[in-house]
XYZ file of C-alpha atoms in Angstrom:
301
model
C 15.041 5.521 -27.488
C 14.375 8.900 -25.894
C 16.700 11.130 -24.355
C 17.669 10.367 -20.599
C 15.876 11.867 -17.810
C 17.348 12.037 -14.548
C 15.123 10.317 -12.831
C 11.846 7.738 -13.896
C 9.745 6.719 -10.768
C 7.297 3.899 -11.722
C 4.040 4.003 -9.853
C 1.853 7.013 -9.664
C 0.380 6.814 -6.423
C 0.747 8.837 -3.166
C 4.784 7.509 -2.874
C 5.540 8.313 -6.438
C 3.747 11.945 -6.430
C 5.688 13.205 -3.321
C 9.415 11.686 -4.985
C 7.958 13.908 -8.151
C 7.002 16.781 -6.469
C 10.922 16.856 -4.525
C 12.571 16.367 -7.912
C 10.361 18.742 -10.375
C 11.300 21.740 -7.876
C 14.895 20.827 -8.125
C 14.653 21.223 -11.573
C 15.563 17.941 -12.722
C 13.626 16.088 -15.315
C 11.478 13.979 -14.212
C 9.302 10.663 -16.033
C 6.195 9.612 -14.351
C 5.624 5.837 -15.336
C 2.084 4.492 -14.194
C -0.291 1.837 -14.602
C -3.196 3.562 -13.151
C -3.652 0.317 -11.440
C -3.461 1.625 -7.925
C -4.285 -0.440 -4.703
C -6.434 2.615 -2.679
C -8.521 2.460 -6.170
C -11.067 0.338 -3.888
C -11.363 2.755 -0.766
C -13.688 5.391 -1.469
C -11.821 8.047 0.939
C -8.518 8.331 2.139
C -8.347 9.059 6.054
C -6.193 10.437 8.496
C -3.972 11.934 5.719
C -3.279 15.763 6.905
C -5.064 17.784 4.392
C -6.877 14.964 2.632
C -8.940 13.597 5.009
C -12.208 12.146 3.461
C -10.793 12.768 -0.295
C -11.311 10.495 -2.500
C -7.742 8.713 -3.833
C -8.124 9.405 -7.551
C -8.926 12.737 -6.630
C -5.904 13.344 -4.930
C -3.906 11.743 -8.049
C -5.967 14.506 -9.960
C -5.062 17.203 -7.912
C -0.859 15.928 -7.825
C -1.062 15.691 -11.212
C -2.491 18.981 -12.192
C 0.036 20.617 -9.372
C 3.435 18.993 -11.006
C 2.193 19.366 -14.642
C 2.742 23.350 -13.972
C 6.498 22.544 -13.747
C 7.936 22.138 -17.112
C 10.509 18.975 -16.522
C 7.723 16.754 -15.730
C 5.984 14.256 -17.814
C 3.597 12.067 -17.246
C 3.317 8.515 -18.893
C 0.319 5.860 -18.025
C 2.097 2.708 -19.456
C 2.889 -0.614 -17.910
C 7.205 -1.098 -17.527
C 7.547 -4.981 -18.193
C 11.270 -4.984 -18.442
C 14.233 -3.103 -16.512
C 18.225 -3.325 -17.374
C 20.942 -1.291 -15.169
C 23.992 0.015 -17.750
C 26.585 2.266 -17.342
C 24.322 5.422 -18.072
C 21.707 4.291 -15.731
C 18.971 2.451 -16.440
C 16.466 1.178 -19.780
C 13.078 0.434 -19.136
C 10.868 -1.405 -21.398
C 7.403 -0.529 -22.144
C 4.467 -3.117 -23.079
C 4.061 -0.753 -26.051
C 7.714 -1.706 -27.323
C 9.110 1.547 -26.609
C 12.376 1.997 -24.623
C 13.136 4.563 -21.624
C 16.051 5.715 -20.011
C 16.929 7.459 -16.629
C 20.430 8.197 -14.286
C 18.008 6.948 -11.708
C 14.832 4.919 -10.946
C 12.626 5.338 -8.134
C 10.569 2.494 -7.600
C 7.146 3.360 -6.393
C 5.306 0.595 -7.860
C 2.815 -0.097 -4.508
C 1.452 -4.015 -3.774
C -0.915 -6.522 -4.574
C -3.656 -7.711 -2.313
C -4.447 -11.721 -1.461
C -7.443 -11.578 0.043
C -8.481 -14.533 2.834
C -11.049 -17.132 0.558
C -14.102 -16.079 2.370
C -16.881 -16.404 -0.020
C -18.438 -12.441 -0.323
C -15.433 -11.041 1.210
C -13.734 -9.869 -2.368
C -16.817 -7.836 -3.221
C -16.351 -6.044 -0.007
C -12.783 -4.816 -0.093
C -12.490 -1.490 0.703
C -16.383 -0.801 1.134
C -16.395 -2.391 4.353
C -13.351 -4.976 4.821
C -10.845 -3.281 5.440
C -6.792 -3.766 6.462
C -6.076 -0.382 8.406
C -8.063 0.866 11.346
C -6.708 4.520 11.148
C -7.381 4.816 7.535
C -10.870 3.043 8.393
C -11.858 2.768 11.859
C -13.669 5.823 12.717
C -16.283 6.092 9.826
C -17.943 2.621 10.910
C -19.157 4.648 13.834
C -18.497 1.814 16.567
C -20.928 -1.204 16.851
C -19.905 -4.697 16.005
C -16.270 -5.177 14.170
C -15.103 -8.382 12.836
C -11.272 -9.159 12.798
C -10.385 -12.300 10.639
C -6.863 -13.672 11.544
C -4.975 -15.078 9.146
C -1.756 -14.765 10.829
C -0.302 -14.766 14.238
C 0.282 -11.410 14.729
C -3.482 -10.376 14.044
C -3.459 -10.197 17.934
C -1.954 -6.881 18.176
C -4.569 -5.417 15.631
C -7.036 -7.352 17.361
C -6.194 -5.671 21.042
C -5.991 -2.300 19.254
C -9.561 -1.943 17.364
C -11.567 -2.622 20.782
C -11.274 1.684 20.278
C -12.982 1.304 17.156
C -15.917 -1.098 18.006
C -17.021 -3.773 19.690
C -14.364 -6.781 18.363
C -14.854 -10.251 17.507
C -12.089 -12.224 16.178
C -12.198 -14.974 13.929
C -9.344 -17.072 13.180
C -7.709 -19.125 9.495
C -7.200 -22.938 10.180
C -3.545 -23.425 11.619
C -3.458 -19.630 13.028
C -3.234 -20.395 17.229
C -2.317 -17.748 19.536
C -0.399 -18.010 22.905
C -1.815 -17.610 26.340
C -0.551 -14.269 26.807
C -1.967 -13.794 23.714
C -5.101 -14.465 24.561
C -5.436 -13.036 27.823
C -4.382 -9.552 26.237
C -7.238 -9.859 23.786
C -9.624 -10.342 25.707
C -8.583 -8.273 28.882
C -9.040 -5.347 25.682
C -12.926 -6.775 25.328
C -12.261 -8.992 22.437
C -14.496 -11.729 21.564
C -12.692 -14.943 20.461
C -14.843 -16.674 18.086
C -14.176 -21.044 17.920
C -15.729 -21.509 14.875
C -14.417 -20.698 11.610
C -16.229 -17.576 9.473
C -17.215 -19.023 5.951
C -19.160 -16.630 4.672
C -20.257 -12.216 4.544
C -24.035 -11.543 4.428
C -24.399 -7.861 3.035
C -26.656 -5.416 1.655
C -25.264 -4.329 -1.503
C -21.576 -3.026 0.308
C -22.936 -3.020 3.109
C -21.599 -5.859 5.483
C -24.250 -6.986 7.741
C -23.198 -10.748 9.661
C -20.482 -13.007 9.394
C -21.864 -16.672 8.702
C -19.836 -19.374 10.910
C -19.402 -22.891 10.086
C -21.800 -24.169 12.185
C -24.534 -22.285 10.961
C -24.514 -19.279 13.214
C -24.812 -15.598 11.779
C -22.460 -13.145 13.439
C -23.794 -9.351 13.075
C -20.758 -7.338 11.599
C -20.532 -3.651 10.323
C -16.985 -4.476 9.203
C -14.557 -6.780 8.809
C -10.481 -5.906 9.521
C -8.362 -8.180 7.791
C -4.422 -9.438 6.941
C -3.727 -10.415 3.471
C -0.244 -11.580 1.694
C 0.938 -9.025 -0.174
C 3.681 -8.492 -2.856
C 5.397 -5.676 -4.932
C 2.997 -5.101 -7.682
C 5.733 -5.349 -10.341
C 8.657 -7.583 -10.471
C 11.208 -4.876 -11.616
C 13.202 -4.514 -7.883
C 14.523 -8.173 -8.369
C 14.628 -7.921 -12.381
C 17.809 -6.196 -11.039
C 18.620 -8.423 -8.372
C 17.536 -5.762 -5.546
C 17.729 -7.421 -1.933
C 14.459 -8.281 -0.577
C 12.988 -8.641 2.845
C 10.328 -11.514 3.862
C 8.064 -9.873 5.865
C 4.726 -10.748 8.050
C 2.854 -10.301 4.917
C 4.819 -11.058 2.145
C 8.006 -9.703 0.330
C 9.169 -5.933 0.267
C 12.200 -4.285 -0.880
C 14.854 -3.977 1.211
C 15.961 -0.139 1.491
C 17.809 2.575 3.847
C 16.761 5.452 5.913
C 16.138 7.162 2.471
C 14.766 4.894 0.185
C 18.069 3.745 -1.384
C 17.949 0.306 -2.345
C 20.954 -2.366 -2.402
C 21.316 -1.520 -6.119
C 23.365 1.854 -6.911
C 20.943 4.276 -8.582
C 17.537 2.439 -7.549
C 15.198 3.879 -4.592
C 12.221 2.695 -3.707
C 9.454 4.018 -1.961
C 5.653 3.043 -0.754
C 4.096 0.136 0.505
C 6.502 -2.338 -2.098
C 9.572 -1.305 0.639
C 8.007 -1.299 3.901
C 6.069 -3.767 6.153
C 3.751 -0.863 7.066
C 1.376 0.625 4.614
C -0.462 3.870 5.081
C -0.820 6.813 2.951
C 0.860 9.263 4.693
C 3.837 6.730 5.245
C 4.306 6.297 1.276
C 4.343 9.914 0.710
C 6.621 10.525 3.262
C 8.898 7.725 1.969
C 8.573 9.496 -0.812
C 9.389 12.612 -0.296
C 12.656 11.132 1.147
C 13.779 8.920 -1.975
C 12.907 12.242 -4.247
C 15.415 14.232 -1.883
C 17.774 11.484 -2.113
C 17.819 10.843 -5.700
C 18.599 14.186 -5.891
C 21.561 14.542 -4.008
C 22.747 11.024 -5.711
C 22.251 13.192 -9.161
C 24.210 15.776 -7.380
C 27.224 14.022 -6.220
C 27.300 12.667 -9.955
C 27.179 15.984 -11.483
């Protein structure tokens, strides 16, 4: 096994950069485990993230990358952690490759997992022009008809909300219903509320063009907002028994104000410990868990 580092943060996205970037410049060693498996890898821009706006998401990996490989505690690592154990010293991580890692702390960075609604030609659109965030989204469709497909109850409040996006029509899953109040708010906002069920995306190349209903109709669409279930993209948070919350879309983990999890020595940061996702979210969240780990590290010292 190698030495110990102070710190390993799995996941090399936009939460696990910024915890990087905090730690490298505190001059603790830092291991940068990642997949390369990340879930913006089907948007071709990232929006509404200050300074970024428009860049592509590998690009901006690129970019982190180049900028913390300048400081000489940092290491970078594009390898799959399938195993995690806490001990006295902190914590081993096991590699698909065989080879053991260790690390005072662990910042868990390690993004979700997507299920998409089963919409035939809806898969082959995600992130070209089905999309789950307006802000990150909204404003390149460049207003016309928007499609909204709710597959939970709480779609209403996205529904009332992209009306300043586009002209809305929302669709809804078998067993999703919506209360009266509900309803009126939707549709006091402009929104459509379409009875039959959407079956099937008609597009030109990744281009969406009309929803196809149930009953035959075609539904002209430039895009398509939906909810899917998510999950934490690797299981290591409860390998160690971390305490999770159920949330509208799925499990996260459960952490502080500073991305400290229930588990001394763990953080987490990114869309796999918060209901909301957005870029500029994760790399705030962590920035904080990088500032936090160090001051853990300090206290230990």
């Amino acid at each position: 096994m190698d030495e110990i580092r102070d710190v390993i943060i799995v996941g090399g996205s936009f939460a696990g950069l910024s915890a990087a970037m905090q730690l490298v410049r505190a001059r603790r060693s830092v291991l940068l485990i990642d997949a390369v498996r990340p879930r913006n890898r089907f948007a071709q821009a990232s929006h509404g993230f200050l300074g970024q706006d428009g860049v592509a998401p590998a690009e901006i990996r690129r970019r982190a990358l180049e900028q913390l490989g300048r400081y000489p505690t940092f290491e970078l690592l594009e390898e799959t952690v399938s195993a995690v154990d806490k001990r006295e010293c902190g914590f081993i991580l096991g590699l698909d490759s065989g080879r053991a890692v260790a690390a005072k702390r662990v910042i868990l960075a390690v993004g979700v997992t997507d299920t998409l609604p089963e919409v035939e030609g809806l898969a082959a659109l995600w992130g070209r022009s089905v999309f789950h965030c307006p802000y990150c989204h909204g404003y390149e469709i460049g207003g016309g008809a928007i499609g909204i497909l709710a597959s939970m109850s709480l779609a209403h409040h996205q529904a009332a909300m992209l009306p300043d996006w586009g002209e809305v029509t929302l669709f809804t899953e078998p067993g999703v219903t919506f209360s009266d109040d509900e309803r009126w708010m939707m549709e006091g906002r402009g929104v459509a509320i379409e009875r039959s069920r959407l079956v099937r995306l008609l597009a030109d190349g990744e281009h969406l063009k009309a929803g196809e209903l149930a009953d035959g109709r075609q539904v002209p669409l430039k895009a398509l907002f939906v909810q899917t279930k998510v999950k934490p993209a690797s299981p290591l948070a409860e390998m160690l028994g971390a305490e999770m919350v159920v949330g509208p879309q799925g499990p996260y983990v459960k952490v502080d104000d500073w991305g400290a999890t229930s588990i001394p020595g763990l953080f987490a940061a990114g869309d796999a410990a918060s209901p909301a996702h957005n870029a500029t979210f994760a790399s705030a969240a962590g920035v904080k868990a990088g500032v936090m780990a160090h001051r853990s590290l300090m206290m230990g010292d």
